[in-house]
Amino acid sequence: MERLQKAMAEAGVASRRASEKLILQGKVAVNGTIVKELGTKVGTHDEIVVNGVPIQREQHVYYLLNKPRGVISSAHDDKGRRTVVDIIHDEDIEERIYPVGRLDYDTTGILLLTNDGALANKLMHPKYEVEKTYIAKVEGIIKNDELKQLRLGVIVDGRKTKPAKSKLISVDRTKKTSLVQLTIHEGRNHQVKNMFKVVGHPVIKLHRETYGPLNLYGLQPGEFRALKPEEIQALKK
């Protein structure tokens, strides 16, 4: 069950605030009865009619994408560049969806797309501390004390990052690069890149490997799939 004005907003009738005004004006009926209470809740099978016209309510959908490099993490791009939503819609999937959070243009890896606004907002809210694991190829041979700095937190834009998990995977002494796994549960802009920059190891390549309980097993770059029911439940928990 969800609030009537929220269901109206998600169906594209109007903004949530404008939907509240329509309810108070007596222009909304639920299952044939005019409703003027803002606390009214509706389920997926309730019929909602606004100004005599039934609204079309979308079923919630959830897609997991292995984002390739050179794609924008957005529903639209003013410059006409390819977006993650374009990848989904290329397969004749018509639902109005948007990405949960963002990955940089040159960053690859796991990205969730949905039209479930309530779940998306919770997943992105700092208090829920959803873990995200990245694999970063960085310049230089990273040292143990620098990995410890990442774990304890570093100062980025005047604020200390929250405790993280860091692990050295391998080093290439010929090319003078390191491969590092970093797990965080914050979502600041360019956070992983900025953290490595602070400890003196700029990122060369970045890939997000996991998001909460989800991973990319079986998905090649540019491929996506619908989430399984048990995966959706795991995200909501």
Short mmCIF file of C-alpha atoms in Angstrom, two decimals:
data_model
loop_
_atom_site.label_atom_id
_atom_site.label_comp_id
_atom_site.label_asym_id
_atom_site.label_seq_id
_atom_site.Cartn_x
_atom_site.Cartn_y
_atom_site.Cartn_z
CA MET A 1 0.00 0.00 0.00
CA GLU A 2 1.14 3.57 -0.70
CA ARG A 3 -0.26 7.06 -0.32
CA LEU A 4 -2.70 8.10 -3.03
CA GLN A 5 -0.74 11.24 -4.02
CA LYS A 6 2.43 9.17 -4.38
CA ALA A 7 0.68 6.67 -6.67
CA MET A 8 -0.62 9.57 -8.77
CA ALA A 9 2.82 11.16 -9.02
CA GLU A 10 4.47 7.88 -10.03
CA ALA A 11 1.83 7.44 -12.74
CA GLY A 12 2.79 10.83 -14.18
CA VAL A 13 -0.49 12.62 -13.33
CA ALA A 14 1.25 15.53 -11.60
CA SER A 15 3.86 16.22 -8.94
CA ARG A 16 3.09 14.88 -5.48
CA ARG A 17 2.15 18.35 -4.22
CA ALA A 18 -0.07 19.05 -7.23
CA SER A 19 -1.67 15.63 -6.75
CA GLU A 20 -2.50 16.57 -3.14
CA LYS A 21 -4.32 19.66 -4.41
CA LEU A 22 -6.37 17.54 -6.82
CA ILE A 23 -7.36 15.26 -3.94
CA LEU A 24 -8.39 18.17 -1.70
CA GLN A 25 -10.43 19.63 -4.58
CA GLY A 26 -12.46 16.40 -4.79
CA LYS A 27 -11.22 15.56 -8.29
CA VAL A 28 -9.93 12.08 -7.42
CA ALA A 29 -11.94 8.89 -6.98
CA VAL A 30 -10.74 5.52 -5.71
CA ASN A 31 -12.87 2.51 -6.69
CA GLY A 32 -15.75 4.83 -7.57
CA THR A 33 -15.68 6.92 -4.37
CA ILE A 34 -14.47 10.53 -4.23
CA VAL A 35 -11.53 10.84 -1.83
CA LYS A 36 -10.51 14.07 -0.09
CA GLU A 37 -8.21 12.69 2.61
CA LEU A 38 -4.47 13.02 2.00
CA GLY A 39 -3.74 10.03 4.22
CA THR A 40 -5.64 7.66 1.94
CA LYS A 41 -3.63 4.61 0.88
CA VAL A 42 -4.13 2.50 -2.24
CA GLY A 43 -2.94 -0.88 -3.46
CA THR A 44 -1.91 -2.05 -6.91
CA HIS A 45 -5.42 -3.29 -7.75
CA ASP A 46 -7.32 -0.14 -6.72
CA GLU A 47 -8.78 1.94 -9.55
CA ILE A 48 -7.80 5.61 -9.41
CA VAL A 49 -9.74 8.13 -11.52
CA VAL A 50 -8.64 11.77 -11.87
CA ASN A 51 -11.08 14.26 -13.43
CA GLY A 52 -13.06 11.31 -14.77
CA VAL A 53 -10.07 9.65 -16.44
CA PRO A 54 -8.60 6.38 -15.05
CA ILE A 55 -4.84 6.61 -14.54
CA GLN A 56 -2.43 4.00 -15.84
CA ARG A 57 -0.25 2.73 -13.01
CA GLU A 58 3.10 1.14 -13.78
CA GLN A 59 4.15 -2.13 -12.26
CA HIS A 60 7.49 -1.81 -10.55
CA VAL A 61 10.39 -3.22 -12.57
CA TYR A 62 14.02 -3.79 -11.58
CA TYR A 63 16.94 -4.27 -13.97
CA LEU A 64 20.58 -5.01 -13.30
CA LEU A 65 23.01 -3.61 -15.89
CA ASN A 66 26.71 -4.15 -16.44
CA LYS A 67 27.42 -0.56 -17.48
CA PRO A 68 30.01 -0.27 -20.25
CA ARG A 69 32.52 2.57 -20.51
CA GLY A 70 31.39 5.71 -22.35
CA VAL A 71 27.71 5.66 -21.33
CA ILE A 72 25.93 8.28 -19.22
CA SER A 73 24.26 7.18 -15.96
CA SER A 74 21.07 9.15 -16.61
CA ALA A 75 17.65 8.80 -18.17
CA HIS A 76 18.36 11.68 -20.61
CA ASP A 77 21.40 13.58 -21.83
CA ASP A 78 21.23 17.14 -23.21
CA LYS A 79 24.27 16.46 -25.40
CA GLY A 80 22.66 13.46 -27.06
CA ARG A 81 25.10 10.94 -25.63
CA ARG A 82 24.03 7.33 -25.08
CA THR A 83 22.55 6.66 -21.64
CA VAL A 84 22.05 3.56 -19.51
CA VAL A 85 18.30 3.87 -20.08
CA ASP A 86 18.88 3.79 -23.85
CA ILE A 87 20.49 0.36 -23.41
CA ILE A 88 17.35 -0.98 -21.71
CA HIS A 89 14.93 0.66 -24.16
CA ASP A 90 16.85 -0.75 -27.14
CA GLU A 91 15.32 -4.10 -26.16
CA ASP A 92 11.76 -2.75 -26.57
CA ILE A 93 11.26 -2.32 -22.82
CA GLU A 94 8.98 0.68 -22.48
CA GLU A 95 8.73 1.32 -18.72
CA ARG A 96 9.82 4.71 -17.44
CA ILE A 97 12.97 3.79 -15.49
CA TYR A 98 15.97 5.60 -14.08
CA PRO A 99 19.30 4.59 -12.56
CA VAL A 100 19.76 4.26 -8.80
CA GLY A 101 22.78 6.49 -8.19
CA ARG A 102 25.43 7.16 -10.80
CA LEU A 103 28.61 5.79 -12.28
CA ASP A 104 31.01 8.14 -14.04
CA TYR A 105 31.14 8.19 -17.85
CA ASP A 106 34.37 6.19 -17.85
CA THR A 107 33.47 3.88 -14.94
CA THR A 108 32.10 0.40 -15.65
CA GLY A 109 30.13 -2.12 -13.64
CA ILE A 110 26.99 -2.83 -11.72
CA LEU A 111 24.06 -0.42 -11.91
CA LEU A 112 20.45 -0.87 -10.80
CA LEU A 113 17.61 0.71 -12.81
CA THR A 114 14.00 0.83 -11.64
CA ASN A 115 10.77 2.83 -11.47
CA ASP A 116 10.38 2.06 -7.75
CA GLY A 117 11.08 5.50 -6.35
CA ALA A 118 10.63 4.53 -2.71
CA LEU A 119 13.20 1.74 -2.90
CA ALA A 120 15.62 3.88 -4.95
CA ASN A 121 15.52 6.67 -2.35
CA LYS A 122 16.21 4.25 0.50
CA LEU A 123 19.09 2.60 -1.34
CA MET A 124 20.72 5.98 -1.90
CA HIS A 125 20.10 7.32 1.63
CA PRO A 126 23.30 7.37 3.73
CA LYS A 127 21.63 5.94 6.85
CA TYR A 128 20.99 2.57 5.18
CA GLU A 129 24.72 2.14 4.44
CA VAL A 130 24.39 0.03 1.27
CA GLU A 131 27.81 -1.42 0.51
CA LYS A 132 29.38 -0.97 -2.94
CA THR A 133 32.58 -2.74 -3.92
CA TYR A 134 34.92 -1.33 -6.56
CA ILE A 135 38.02 -2.66 -8.32
CA ALA A 136 40.43 0.18 -9.09
CA LYS A 137 43.55 0.15 -11.21
CA VAL A 138 45.66 2.98 -9.84
CA GLU A 139 48.98 4.64 -10.57
CA GLY A 140 51.94 3.58 -8.45
CA ILE A 141 52.58 0.77 -6.00
CA ILE A 142 50.18 1.36 -3.12
CA LYS A 143 51.55 0.79 0.39
CA ASN A 144 49.97 -0.83 3.43
CA ASP A 145 49.76 2.44 5.35
CA GLU A 146 47.93 4.03 2.39
CA LEU A 147 45.44 1.15 2.34
CA LYS A 148 44.98 1.74 6.06
CA GLN A 149 44.27 5.43 5.41
CA LEU A 150 41.51 4.43 3.00
CA ARG A 151 40.04 2.11 5.63
CA LEU A 152 40.09 4.72 8.40
CA GLY A 153 38.88 7.58 6.20
CA VAL A 154 40.50 10.45 4.29
CA ILE A 155 39.55 14.10 3.91
CA VAL A 156 37.68 14.79 0.66
CA ASP A 157 36.27 18.28 0.06
CA GLY A 158 36.68 19.15 3.72
CA ARG A 159 34.86 16.08 5.03
CA LYS A 160 36.26 12.79 6.25
CA THR A 161 35.04 9.69 4.44
CA LYS A 162 33.45 6.97 6.54
CA PRO A 163 35.35 3.76 7.37
CA ALA A 164 35.82 1.54 4.31
CA LYS A 165 37.33 -1.82 3.43
CA SER A 166 40.44 -1.94 1.27
CA LYS A 167 42.50 -4.84 -0.06
CA LEU A 168 45.44 -5.06 -2.43
CA ILE A 169 44.74 -7.54 -5.22
CA SER A 170 47.97 -7.31 -7.24
CA VAL A 171 50.76 -5.01 -8.41
CA ASP A 172 52.50 -4.58 -11.74
CA ARG A 173 56.00 -3.43 -10.89
CA THR A 174 56.92 -3.04 -14.57
CA LYS A 175 54.07 -0.65 -15.31
CA LYS A 176 54.06 0.69 -11.72
CA THR A 177 50.34 0.16 -11.13
CA SER A 178 48.25 -1.48 -8.42
CA LEU A 179 44.90 -3.27 -8.47
CA VAL A 180 42.90 -2.51 -5.32
CA GLN A 181 39.48 -3.58 -4.02
CA LEU A 182 37.62 -0.86 -2.11
CA THR A 183 34.23 -1.22 -0.40
CA ILE A 184 32.35 1.91 0.70
CA HIS A 185 28.79 2.71 1.77
CA GLU A 186 28.67 6.39 0.88
CA GLY A 187 27.66 7.95 -2.41
CA ARG A 188 29.47 11.24 -2.87
CA ASN A 189 30.36 12.40 -6.38
CA HIS A 190 33.58 10.81 -7.68
CA GLN A 191 34.21 9.50 -4.16
CA VAL A 192 36.38 6.49 -4.99
CA LYS A 193 38.53 8.47 -7.43
CA ASN A 194 38.93 11.28 -4.91
CA MET A 195 39.89 8.88 -2.10
CA PHE A 196 42.67 7.32 -4.16
CA LYS A 197 43.82 10.77 -5.29
CA VAL A 198 44.17 11.87 -1.64
CA VAL A 199 46.55 8.96 -0.88
CA GLY A 200 48.59 9.72 -4.00
CA HIS A 201 47.35 7.06 -6.42
CA PRO A 202 45.12 8.47 -9.19
CA VAL A 203 42.67 6.02 -10.71
CA ILE A 204 43.39 4.70 -14.20
CA LYS A 205 40.36 2.40 -14.50
CA LEU A 206 37.39 1.86 -12.19
CA HIS A 207 34.84 -0.95 -12.09
CA ARG A 208 31.99 -1.44 -9.61
CA GLU A 209 31.77 -5.12 -8.78
CA THR A 210 28.89 -5.40 -6.30
CA TYR A 211 25.94 -3.32 -5.08
CA GLY A 212 24.48 -4.46 -1.76
CA PRO A 213 23.60 -8.16 -2.22
CA LEU A 214 23.85 -7.98 -6.03
CA ASN A 215 26.73 -8.96 -8.30
CA LEU A 216 27.41 -9.10 -12.05
CA TYR A 217 27.76 -12.87 -12.39
CA GLY A 218 26.99 -13.90 -15.99
CA LEU A 219 26.60 -10.36 -17.37
CA GLN A 220 28.99 -9.04 -20.02
CA PRO A 221 29.52 -5.26 -20.46
CA GLY A 222 26.36 -3.73 -21.93
CA GLU A 223 24.18 -6.70 -20.90
CA PHE A 224 21.34 -6.50 -18.39
CA ARG A 225 18.68 -8.70 -16.82
CA ALA A 226 15.59 -8.39 -14.65
CA LEU A 227 16.13 -8.98 -10.95
CA LYS A 228 14.80 -12.21 -9.47
CA PRO A 229 12.07 -11.92 -6.79
CA GLU A 230 14.47 -13.05 -4.06
CA GLU A 231 16.98 -10.36 -5.13
CA ILE A 232 14.30 -7.67 -4.89
CA GLN A 233 13.41 -8.87 -1.40
CA ALA A 234 17.08 -8.86 -0.41
CA LEU A 235 17.41 -5.23 -1.53
CA LYS A 236 14.31 -4.22 0.41
CA LYS A 237 15.69 -5.87 3.56
#
